[in-house]
PDB file of C-alpha atoms and ligand atoms in Angstrom:
ATOM      1  CA  MET D   1      21.013  10.151   0.547  1.00 45.00           C
ATOM      2  CA  ALA D   2      17.909  11.320   2.355  1.00 49.00           C
ATOM      3  CA  ALA D   3      17.341  14.790   2.819  1.00 51.00           C
ATOM      4  CA  ARG D   4      15.268  14.355   5.879  1.00 51.00           C
ATOM      5  CA  PRO D   5      15.384  17.694   8.766  1.00 50.00           C
ATOM      6  CA  GLU D   6      17.199  16.082  11.516  1.00 55.00           C
ATOM      7  CA  GLY D   7      15.738  16.893  14.706  1.00 61.00           C
ATOM      8  CA  ASP D   8      12.361  18.491  13.326  1.00 69.00           C
ATOM      9  CA  LEU D   9       9.545  16.651  15.008  1.00 82.00           C
ATOM     10  CA  THR D  10       6.688  19.259  14.076  1.00 93.00           C
ATOM     11  CA  PRO D  11       4.521  17.039  11.868  1.00 97.00           C
ATOM     12  CA  VAL D  12       4.391  18.197   8.276  1.00 98.00           C
ATOM     13  CA  LEU D  13       0.100  17.345   8.451  1.00 98.00           C
ATOM     14  CA  THR D  14      -1.929  17.507  11.619  1.00 98.00           C
ATOM     15  CA  ALA D  15      -5.607  16.253  10.990  1.00 98.00           C
ATOM     16  CA  ASP D  16      -7.952  16.684  14.310  1.00 98.00           C
ATOM     17  CA  GLY D  17     -11.790  15.524  14.231  1.00 98.00           C
ATOM     18  CA  VAL D  18     -12.277  15.453  10.691  1.00 98.00           C
ATOM     19  CA  ARG D  19     -15.696  14.863  10.117  1.00 98.00           C
ATOM     20  CA  ARG D  20     -17.317  14.497   6.348  1.00 98.00           C
ATOM     21  CA  ALA D  21     -20.994  13.322   5.475  1.00 98.00           C
ATOM     22  CA  PHE D  22     -22.631  12.772   2.814  1.00 98.00           C
ATOM     23  CA  GLY D  23     -26.601  13.405   3.581  1.00 96.00           C
ATOM     24  CA  ASP D  24     -27.232  10.934   6.212  1.00 96.00           C
ATOM     25  CA  THR D  25     -23.971   8.692   5.464  1.00 97.00           C
ATOM     26  CA  VAL D  26     -21.317   9.429   8.015  1.00 97.00           C
ATOM     27  CA  VAL D  27     -17.985   8.704   6.129  1.00 98.00           C
ATOM     28  CA  LEU D  28     -15.491  10.088   8.391  1.00 98.00           C
ATOM     29  CA  ASP D  29     -15.951  10.406  12.142  1.00 98.00           C
ATOM     30  CA  GLY D  30     -13.423  11.757  13.885  1.00 98.00           C
ATOM     31  CA  VAL D  31     -10.181  10.952  12.276  1.00 98.00           C
ATOM     32  CA  ASP D  32      -6.815  12.224  13.588  1.00 98.00           C
ATOM     33  CA  LEU D  33      -3.542  12.309  12.373  1.00 98.00           C
ATOM     34  CA  ALA D  34      -0.374  13.393  12.394  1.00 98.00           C
ATOM     35  CA  ILE D  35       2.621  12.682   9.659  1.00 98.00           C
ATOM     36  CA  ARG D  36       6.436  13.435  10.903  1.00 97.00           C
ATOM     37  CA  PRO D  37       8.627  15.207   8.287  1.00 97.00           C
ATOM     38  CA  GLY D  38      10.042  12.489   6.034  1.00 97.00           C
ATOM     39  CA  GLU D  39       7.426   9.973   6.881  1.00 98.00           C
ATOM     40  CA  VAL D  40       6.026   7.310   4.486  1.00 98.00           C
ATOM     41  CA  VAL D  41       2.312   6.911   6.023  1.00 98.00           C
ATOM     42  CA  ALA D  42       0.477   3.793   3.948  1.00 98.00           C
ATOM     43  CA  LEU D  43      -3.606   4.215   4.468  1.00 98.00           C
ATOM     44  CA  LEU D  44      -5.172   0.763   3.996  1.00 97.00           C
ATOM     45  CA  GLY D  45      -8.977   0.508   4.382  1.00 94.00           C
ATOM     46  CA  GLY D  46     -11.871  -1.608   2.499  1.00 91.00           C
ATOM     47  CA  SER D  47     -13.475   0.222  -0.685  1.00 91.00           C
ATOM     48  CA  GLY D  48     -15.615   2.451   0.182  1.00 93.00           C
ATOM     49  CA  SER D  49     -14.379   3.000   3.820  1.00 95.00           C
ATOM     50  CA  GLY D  50     -13.441   6.835   2.877  1.00 97.00           C
ATOM     51  CA  LYS D  51      -9.776   6.495   1.866  1.00 96.00           C
ATOM     52  CA  SER D  52     -10.012   9.184  -1.037  1.00 96.00           C
ATOM     53  CA  THR D  53     -12.955  11.488   0.650  1.00 97.00           C
ATOM     54  CA  LEU D  54     -10.276  11.484   3.771  1.00 98.00           C
ATOM     55  CA  LEU D  55      -7.303  12.019   0.871  1.00 98.00           C
ATOM     56  CA  ARG D  56      -9.417  14.821  -0.795  1.00 97.00           C
ATOM     57  CA  VAL D  57      -9.880  16.574   3.099  1.00 98.00           C
ATOM     58  CA  LEU D  58      -6.586  16.665   4.033  1.00 98.00           C
ATOM     59  CA  ALA D  59      -5.239  17.735   0.562  1.00 97.00           C
ATOM     60  CA  GLY D  60      -7.487  20.836   0.693  1.00 97.00           C
ATOM     61  CA  LEU D  61      -9.894  19.847  -2.003  1.00 96.00           C
ATOM     62  CA  ASP D  62     -13.052  19.707   0.132  1.00 97.00           C
ATOM     63  CA  PRO D  63     -14.609  22.659   1.976  1.00 97.00           C
ATOM     64  CA  ASP D  64     -17.233  21.047   3.509  1.00 97.00           C
ATOM     65  CA  ALA D  65     -15.574  18.459   5.922  1.00 98.00           C
ATOM     66  CA  ALA D  66     -15.606  19.884   9.545  1.00 98.00           C
ATOM     67  CA  GLY D  67     -12.305  19.439  11.916  1.00 98.00           C
ATOM     68  CA  ALA D  68      -8.760  20.832  11.531  1.00 98.00           C
ATOM     69  CA  VAL D  69      -6.217  20.269   9.457  1.00 98.00           C
ATOM     70  CA  HIS D  70      -2.790  21.881   9.008  1.00 98.00           C
ATOM     71  CA  ARG D  71      -0.924  21.326   6.151  1.00 97.00           C
ATOM     72  CA  PRO D  72       2.453  22.523   4.276  1.00 96.00           C
ATOM     73  CA  SER D  73       1.925  25.264   1.430  1.00 93.00           C
ATOM     74  CA  HIS D  74       4.111  22.751  -0.261  1.00 94.00           C
ATOM     75  CA  LEU D  75       1.930  20.006  -1.276  1.00 96.00           C
ATOM     76  CA  ALA D  76       1.608  18.044  -4.213  1.00 96.00           C
ATOM     77  CA  VAL D  77      -1.204  14.943  -4.772  1.00 96.00           C
ATOM     78  CA  VAL D  78      -1.119  12.378  -7.382  1.00 96.00           C
ATOM     79  CA  PHE D  79      -4.494  10.712  -7.873  1.00 92.00           C
ATOM     80  CA  GLN D  80      -5.204   7.261  -8.954  1.00 86.00           C
ATOM     81  CA  GLU D  81      -5.796   8.403 -13.016  1.00 87.00           C
ATOM     82  CA  HIS D  82      -2.927  10.461 -13.922  1.00 84.00           C
ATOM     83  CA  ARG D  83      -5.114  13.848 -15.282  1.00 92.00           C
ATOM     84  CA  LEU D  84      -2.923  14.895 -17.815  1.00 96.00           C
ATOM     85  CA  LEU D  85      -3.855  17.276 -19.922  1.00 97.00           C
ATOM     86  CA  PRO D  86      -4.722  15.889 -23.687  1.00 97.00           C
ATOM     87  CA  TRP D  87      -4.153  19.202 -25.166  1.00 98.00           C
ATOM     88  CA  LYS D  88      -1.086  20.183 -23.488  1.00 98.00           C
ATOM     89  CA  ARG D  89       2.689  18.608 -24.078  1.00 98.00           C
ATOM     90  CA  VAL D  90       4.146  16.109 -21.238  1.00 98.00           C
ATOM     91  CA  ALA D  91       6.212  19.184 -20.008  1.00 97.00           C
ATOM     92  CA  ASP D  92       3.456  21.576 -20.096  1.00 97.00           C
ATOM     93  CA  ASN D  93       1.360  19.241 -18.227  1.00 97.00           C
ATOM     94  CA  VAL D  94       4.059  19.140 -15.828  1.00 97.00           C
ATOM     95  CA  SER D  95       5.076  22.326 -15.422  1.00 96.00           C
ATOM     96  CA  LEU D  96       1.106  23.492 -15.340  1.00 95.00           C
ATOM     97  CA  GLY D  97       0.356  26.243 -12.897  1.00 91.00           C
ATOM     98  CA  LEU D  98       3.759  26.913 -12.453  1.00 92.00           C
ATOM     99  CA  SER D  99       5.718  30.267 -13.090  1.00 91.00           C
ATOM    100  CA  GLY D 100       9.382  31.165 -13.032  1.00 90.00           C
ATOM    101  CA  ALA D 101      12.626  31.555 -15.534  1.00 90.00           C
ATOM    102  CA  ASP D 102      13.854  27.725 -14.561  1.00 94.00           C
ATOM    103  CA  VAL D 103      10.383  26.478 -14.545  1.00 94.00           C
ATOM    104  CA  ARG D 104      11.237  24.473 -17.758  1.00 95.00           C
ATOM    105  CA  ALA D 105      14.465  23.407 -17.054  1.00 95.00           C
ATOM    106  CA  ARG D 106      12.912  22.246 -13.728  1.00 95.00           C
ATOM    107  CA  ALA D 107       9.911  20.062 -15.762  1.00 96.00           C
ATOM    108  CA  LEU D 108      12.653  18.451 -17.872  1.00 97.00           C
ATOM    109  CA  SER D 109      15.081  17.234 -15.120  1.00 95.00           C
ATOM    110  CA  ALA D 110      11.629  15.968 -12.858  1.00 95.00           C
ATOM    111  CA  LEU D 111      11.081  13.851 -16.067  1.00 96.00           C
ATOM    112  CA  GLU D 112      14.265  12.872 -16.258  1.00 95.00           C
ATOM    113  CA  GLU D 113      13.786  11.463 -12.816  1.00 93.00           C
ATOM    114  CA  VAL D 114      11.288   9.190 -13.378  1.00 93.00           C
ATOM    115  CA  GLY D 115      12.869   7.787 -16.279  1.00 94.00           C
ATOM    116  CA  LEU D 116      11.436   9.652 -19.561  1.00 95.00           C
ATOM    117  CA  HIS D 117      14.199  11.515 -20.469  1.00 95.00           C
ATOM    118  CA  GLY D 118      13.299  13.399 -23.909  1.00 95.00           C
ATOM    119  CA  ARG D 119       9.587  12.828 -23.447  1.00 97.00           C
ATOM    120  CA  GLY D 120       8.677  16.307 -22.461  1.00 97.00           C
ATOM    121  CA  THR D 121       7.345  17.163 -26.319  1.00 98.00           C
ATOM    122  CA  ALA D 122       5.330  14.099 -26.304  1.00 98.00           C
ATOM    123  CA  TRP D 123       1.428  14.192 -26.181  1.00 98.00           C
ATOM    124  CA  PRO D 124      -0.318  12.869 -23.349  1.00 97.00           C
ATOM    125  CA  ALA D 125      -1.943   9.875 -25.714  1.00 97.00           C
ATOM    126  CA  GLU D 126       0.967   8.984 -27.096  1.00 97.00           C
ATOM    127  CA  LEU D 127       2.003   7.487 -23.676  1.00 96.00           C
ATOM    128  CA  SER D 128       1.607   3.891 -21.866  1.00 93.00           C
ATOM    129  CA  GLY D 129      -0.288   3.813 -18.624  1.00 91.00           C
ATOM    130  CA  GLY D 130       2.547   3.775 -16.506  1.00 92.00           C
ATOM    131  CA  GLN D 131       4.534   6.134 -18.571  1.00 94.00           C
ATOM    132  CA  ALA D 132       1.620   8.566 -18.080  1.00 95.00           C
ATOM    133  CA  GLN D 133       1.793   7.888 -14.441  1.00 94.00           C
ATOM    134  CA  ARG D 134       5.230   8.795 -14.476  1.00 94.00           C
ATOM    135  CA  VAL D 135       4.657  12.464 -15.598  1.00 96.00           C
ATOM    136  CA  ALA D 136       1.895  12.629 -12.901  1.00 96.00           C
ATOM    137  CA  VAL D 137       4.604  11.955 -10.492  1.00 95.00           C
ATOM    138  CA  ALA D 138       7.273  14.357 -12.640  1.00 96.00           C
ATOM    139  CA  ARG D 139       4.277  16.961 -11.824  1.00 96.00           C
ATOM    140  CA  ALA D 140       4.062  16.542  -8.358  1.00 95.00           C
ATOM    141  CA  LEU D 141       8.027  16.187  -8.090  1.00 94.00           C
ATOM    142  CA  VAL D 142       8.320  19.493  -9.777  1.00 95.00           C
ATOM    143  CA  ARG D 143       6.295  21.360  -6.965  1.00 93.00           C
ATOM    144  CA  ARG D 144       9.363  20.502  -4.629  1.00 93.00           C
ATOM    145  CA  PRO D 145       6.621  18.821  -1.986  1.00 96.00           C
ATOM    146  CA  ARG D 146       7.421  18.491   1.866  1.00 97.00           C
ATOM    147  CA  LEU D 147       4.487  16.167   1.804  1.00 98.00           C
ATOM    148  CA  LEU D 148       2.790  14.159  -1.445  1.00 98.00           C
ATOM    149  CA  LEU D 149      -0.737  12.541  -1.237  1.00 98.00           C
ATOM    150  CA  LEU D 150      -1.104   9.527  -3.299  1.00 97.00           C
ATOM    151  CA  ASP D 151      -4.557   7.840  -3.854  1.00 96.00           C
ATOM    152  CA  GLU D 152      -3.952   4.536  -5.373  1.00 94.00           C
ATOM    153  CA  PRO D 153      -1.064   5.341  -7.911  1.00 92.00           C
ATOM    154  CA  PHE D 154      -0.267   2.203  -9.210  1.00 90.00           C
ATOM    155  CA  GLY D 155      -3.776   0.805  -9.161  1.00 87.00           C
ATOM    156  CA  ALA D 156      -4.350   0.548 -12.819  1.00 84.00           C
ATOM    157  CA  LEU D 157      -0.786  -0.160 -13.796  1.00 87.00           C
ATOM    158  CA  ASP D 158      -0.035  -4.338 -14.601  1.00 89.00           C
ATOM    159  CA  ALA D 159       1.972  -6.492 -12.014  1.00 90.00           C
ATOM    160  CA  LEU D 160       5.224  -5.595 -13.206  1.00 92.00           C
ATOM    161  CA  THR D 161       4.765  -1.804 -13.984  1.00 89.00           C
ATOM    162  CA  ARG D 162       3.867  -1.818 -10.441  1.00 90.00           C
ATOM    163  CA  LEU D 163       6.599  -3.192  -8.755  1.00 92.00           C
ATOM    164  CA  ARG D 164       8.857  -0.578 -10.800  1.00 91.00           C
ATOM    165  CA  MET D 165       6.695   2.347  -9.512  1.00 91.00           C
ATOM    166  CA  GLN D 166       6.782   1.482  -6.329  1.00 94.00           C
ATOM    167  CA  GLN D 167      10.657   1.061  -6.339  1.00 94.00           C
ATOM    168  CA  LEU D 168      10.805   4.277  -8.111  1.00 93.00           C
ATOM    169  CA  LEU D 169       8.787   6.020  -5.463  1.00 95.00           C
ATOM    170  CA  HIS D 170      10.774   4.742  -2.549  1.00 96.00           C
ATOM    171  CA  ARG D 171      13.904   6.001  -4.506  1.00 95.00           C
ATOM    172  CA  LEU D 172      12.170   9.387  -5.034  1.00 95.00           C
ATOM    173  CA  HIS D 173      11.706   9.375  -1.014  1.00 97.00           C
ATOM    174  CA  GLN D 174      15.088   8.428  -0.478  1.00 96.00           C
ATOM    175  CA  GLN D 175      16.555  11.379  -2.613  1.00 95.00           C
ATOM    176  CA  HIS D 176      14.221  14.040  -1.488  1.00 95.00           C
ATOM    177  CA  GLY D 177      12.980  13.067   1.988  1.00 96.00           C
ATOM    178  CA  PHE D 178       9.077  14.164   1.610  1.00 98.00           C
ATOM    179  CA  ALA D 179       6.393  12.859   3.602  1.00 98.00           C
ATOM    180  CA  ALA D 180       3.751  10.772   1.958  1.00 98.00           C
ATOM    181  CA  LEU D 181       0.523   9.418   2.339  1.00 98.00           C
ATOM    182  CA  LEU D 182      -0.019   6.477   0.454  1.00 98.00           C
ATOM    183  CA  VAL D 183      -3.374   5.601  -0.217  1.00 97.00           C
ATOM    184  CA  THR D 184      -4.033   1.968  -1.172  1.00 94.00           C
ATOM    185  CA  HIS D 185      -5.761  -1.447  -0.851  1.00 88.00           C
ATOM    186  CA  ASP D 186      -2.650  -3.251  -1.324  1.00 93.00           C
ATOM    187  CA  VAL D 187      -1.310  -4.944   2.258  1.00 96.00           C
ATOM    188  CA  GLU D 188       1.954  -5.665   0.293  1.00 95.00           C
ATOM    189  CA  GLU D 189       2.498  -2.336  -1.286  1.00 96.00           C
ATOM    190  CA  ALA D 190       1.867  -0.696   2.303  1.00 97.00           C
ATOM    191  CA  LEU D 191       4.384  -2.890   3.794  1.00 98.00           C
ATOM    192  CA  LEU D 192       6.982  -2.715   1.066  1.00 97.00           C
ATOM    193  CA  LEU D 193       7.076   1.424   1.096  1.00 97.00           C
ATOM    194  CA  ALA D 194       5.743   2.408   4.529  1.00 98.00           C
ATOM    195  CA  ASP D 195       7.239   3.705   7.947  1.00 98.00           C
ATOM    196  CA  ARG D 196       3.806   3.363   9.178  1.00 98.00           C
ATOM    197  CA  ILE D 197       0.627   2.046   8.646  1.00 98.00           C
ATOM    198  CA  VAL D 198      -2.883   3.283   9.732  1.00 98.00           C
ATOM    199  CA  VAL D 199      -6.130   1.318   9.019  1.00 97.00           C
ATOM    200  CA  LEU D 200      -9.714   3.471   8.094  1.00 97.00           C
ATOM    201  CA  GLU D 201     -12.774   1.543   9.939  1.00 95.00           C
ATOM    202  CA  HIS D 202     -15.953   2.643  10.247  1.00 94.00           C
ATOM    203  CA  GLY D 203     -14.825   6.796   9.806  1.00 96.00           C
ATOM    204  CA  ARG D 204     -11.848   6.433  12.103  1.00 97.00           C
ATOM    205  CA  LEU D 205      -8.256   5.297  12.219  1.00 97.00           C
ATOM    206  CA  VAL D 206      -8.640   2.097  14.324  1.00 95.00           C
ATOM    207  CA  GLU D 207      -4.797   0.790  14.000  1.00 95.00           C
ATOM    208  CA  SER D 208      -1.727   2.667  13.641  1.00 96.00           C
ATOM    209  CA  ILE D 209       1.354   0.462  13.037  1.00 96.00           C
ATOM    210  CA  GLU D 210       5.330   0.913  12.584  1.00 97.00           C
ATOM    211  CA  VAL D 211       6.841  -0.748  10.221  1.00 98.00           C
ATOM    212  CA  PRO D 212      10.363  -1.912  11.997  1.00 96.00           C
ATOM    213  CA  LEU D 213      11.854  -3.278   8.470  1.00 97.00           C
ATOM    214  CA  ALA D 214      15.200  -2.066   6.523  1.00 96.00           C
ATOM    215  CA  HIS D 215      15.210  -1.258   3.287  1.00 95.00           C
ATOM    216  CA  PRO D 216      15.074  -3.272   0.210  1.00 93.00           C
ATOM    217  CA  ARG D 217      11.855  -5.147   2.095  1.00 96.00           C
ATOM    218  CA  THR D 218      10.841  -8.531   0.750  1.00 95.00           C
ATOM    219  CA  PRO D 219       7.306 -10.408   1.173  1.00 95.00           C
ATOM    220  CA  ASP D 220      10.082 -13.658   2.020  1.00 96.00           C
ATOM    221  CA  ASP D 221      10.995 -12.279   4.983  1.00 97.00           C
ATOM    222  CA  PRO D 222       9.184 -13.600   8.291  1.00 97.00           C
ATOM    223  CA  ALA D 223       8.731 -10.462  10.005  1.00 97.00           C
ATOM    224  CA  PHE D 224       7.152  -9.119   6.841  1.00 98.00           C
ATOM    225  CA  GLY D 225       4.640 -12.209   6.730  1.00 97.00           C
ATOM    226  CA  ALA D 226       3.585 -11.553  10.656  1.00 97.00           C
ATOM    227  CA  LEU D 227       2.757  -7.859   9.856  1.00 97.00           C
ATOM    228  CA  ARG D 228       0.802  -9.013   6.797  1.00 97.00           C
ATOM    229  CA  ARG D 229      -1.545 -11.674   8.368  1.00 96.00           C
ATOM    230  CA  HIS D 230      -1.676  -9.085  10.905  1.00 95.00           C
ATOM    231  CA  LEU D 231      -3.474  -6.647   8.646  1.00 96.00           C
ATOM    232  CA  LEU D 232      -5.121  -8.973   6.290  1.00 95.00           C
ATOM    233  CA  GLY D 233      -6.837  -9.976   9.530  1.00 92.00           C
ATOM    234  CA  ARG D 234      -7.702  -6.760  10.746  1.00 90.00           C
ATOM    235  CA  LEU D 235      -9.012  -6.074   7.162  1.00 90.00           C
ATOM    236  CA  GLY D 236     -11.224  -9.200   7.515  1.00 85.00           C
ATOM    237  CA  VAL D 237      -9.438 -11.676   5.092  1.00 82.00           C
ATOM    238  CA  SER D 238      -8.781 -14.823   6.767  1.00 66.00           C
ATOM    239  CA  VAL D 239      -5.240 -16.426   6.279  1.00 64.00           C
TER     240      VAL D 239
HETATM  241  N1  ATP U 301     -19.488  13.086  -3.811  1.00 83.88           N
HETATM  242  C1  ATP U 301     -20.206  11.945  -3.026  1.00 83.88           C
HETATM  243  N2  ATP U 301     -20.940  11.914  -3.167  1.00 83.88           N
HETATM  244  C2  ATP U 301     -21.968  10.990  -2.091  1.00 83.88           C
HETATM  245  N3  ATP U 301     -21.111  10.362  -2.110  1.00 83.88           N
HETATM  246  C3  ATP U 301     -20.049  10.215  -1.596  1.00 83.88           C
HETATM  247  C4  ATP U 301     -19.111  10.883  -2.607  1.00 83.88           C
HETATM  248  N4  ATP U 301     -18.144  10.656  -2.465  1.00 83.88           N
HETATM  249  C5  ATP U 301     -18.082   9.536  -2.020  1.00 83.88           C
HETATM  250  N5  ATP U 301     -18.812   9.140  -1.033  1.00 83.88           N
HETATM  251  C6  ATP U 301     -19.493   7.992  -0.260  1.00 83.88           C
HETATM  252  O1  ATP U 301     -18.485   7.955   0.422  1.00 83.88           O
HETATM  253  C7  ATP U 301     -17.753   6.614   0.817  1.00 83.88           C
HETATM  254  C8  ATP U 301     -16.655   6.479   0.836  1.00 83.88           C
HETATM  255  O2  ATP U 301     -15.920   7.145  -0.773  1.00 83.88           O
HETATM  256  P1  ATP U 301     -14.701   7.076  -0.666  1.00 83.88           P
HETATM  257  O3  ATP U 301     -14.253   7.544  -2.388  1.00 83.88           O
HETATM  258  O4  ATP U 301     -13.652   7.821  -0.498  1.00 83.88           O
HETATM  259  O5  ATP U 301     -14.478   5.859  -0.533  1.00 83.88           O
HETATM  260  P2  ATP U 301     -12.597   4.550  -0.823  1.00 83.88           P
HETATM  261  O6  ATP U 301     -12.269   4.227   0.659  1.00 83.88           O
HETATM  262  O7  ATP U 301     -11.630   5.949  -1.191  1.00 83.88           O
HETATM  263  O8  ATP U 301     -13.160   3.387  -1.903  1.00 83.88           O
HETATM  264  P3  ATP U 301     -12.063   2.762  -2.783  1.00 83.88           P
HETATM  265  O9  ATP U 301     -11.397   1.616  -2.053  1.00 83.88           O
HETATM  266  O10 ATP U 301     -13.217   2.146  -3.490  1.00 83.88           O
HETATM  267  O11 ATP U 301     -11.227   3.807  -3.939  1.00 83.88           O
HETATM  268  C9  ATP U 301     -18.590   5.865  -0.498  1.00 83.88           C
HETATM  269  O12 ATP U 301     -19.657   5.078   0.246  1.00 83.88           O
HETATM  270  C10 ATP U 301     -19.124   6.554  -1.384  1.00 83.88           C
HETATM  271  O13 ATP U 301     -20.174   6.206  -1.713  1.00 83.88           O
HETATM  272 MG1   MG U 302     -10.778   5.667  -3.423  1.00 83.88          MG
END
């Protein structure tokens, strides 16, 4: 059951005129974006198009960017690498920076939600890549985010693990109703998960398309295929 607040259409995030340059190179040249509560937006773009730069600006991690960003206080980020601290046990990585009497219980419960029941006392080095990324998702989840920002979170995983992680993310979204911005270079991943897909090119969002497909989605669906061809064409891949 989705926990989306019915009727609340105030965006959970708005960005107006975001600009970022490194020296003379303008990477973001006036990006406008609004994300609705509970909405999953996929951000597509070629390598070097500025996706990670934009995610960092939206997360509030880039003090040198220009433009206005309004973000919720309950926000969490999942990076491509899991970024776990090797000297802290798994549960302590999940609860890092949080305080309160119930933090331990919340961390263990988040680990259970991502399928890592009983692994709280393990060290990060004892985990597979997929498990470590699940811990990173649990660390985000335990913050009860209204908005989750994910930068190619499953990019380094093998195809099967990636599929499982996509299903996990979809299930968690259904249960918790957070909004999400999913950076990916994978058109299929975007079409499997997103309510809307935006494309970053030459520093601007050049396209925003709704994905009007019911879940569970399958690439065999002709409507899925048509959107896939359209987006690949947009990204300059001929099909
Ligand atoms: N700290 C930095 N200093 C200088 N240039 C940077 C810095 N960070 C990013 N850039 C440049 O900004 C551009 C966009 O980089 P960014 O990492 O945002 O791309 P991306 O779309 O995330 O690419 P990828 O799909 O490969 O992850 C690149 O040309 C990159 O070289
Ligand atoms: Mg990137």
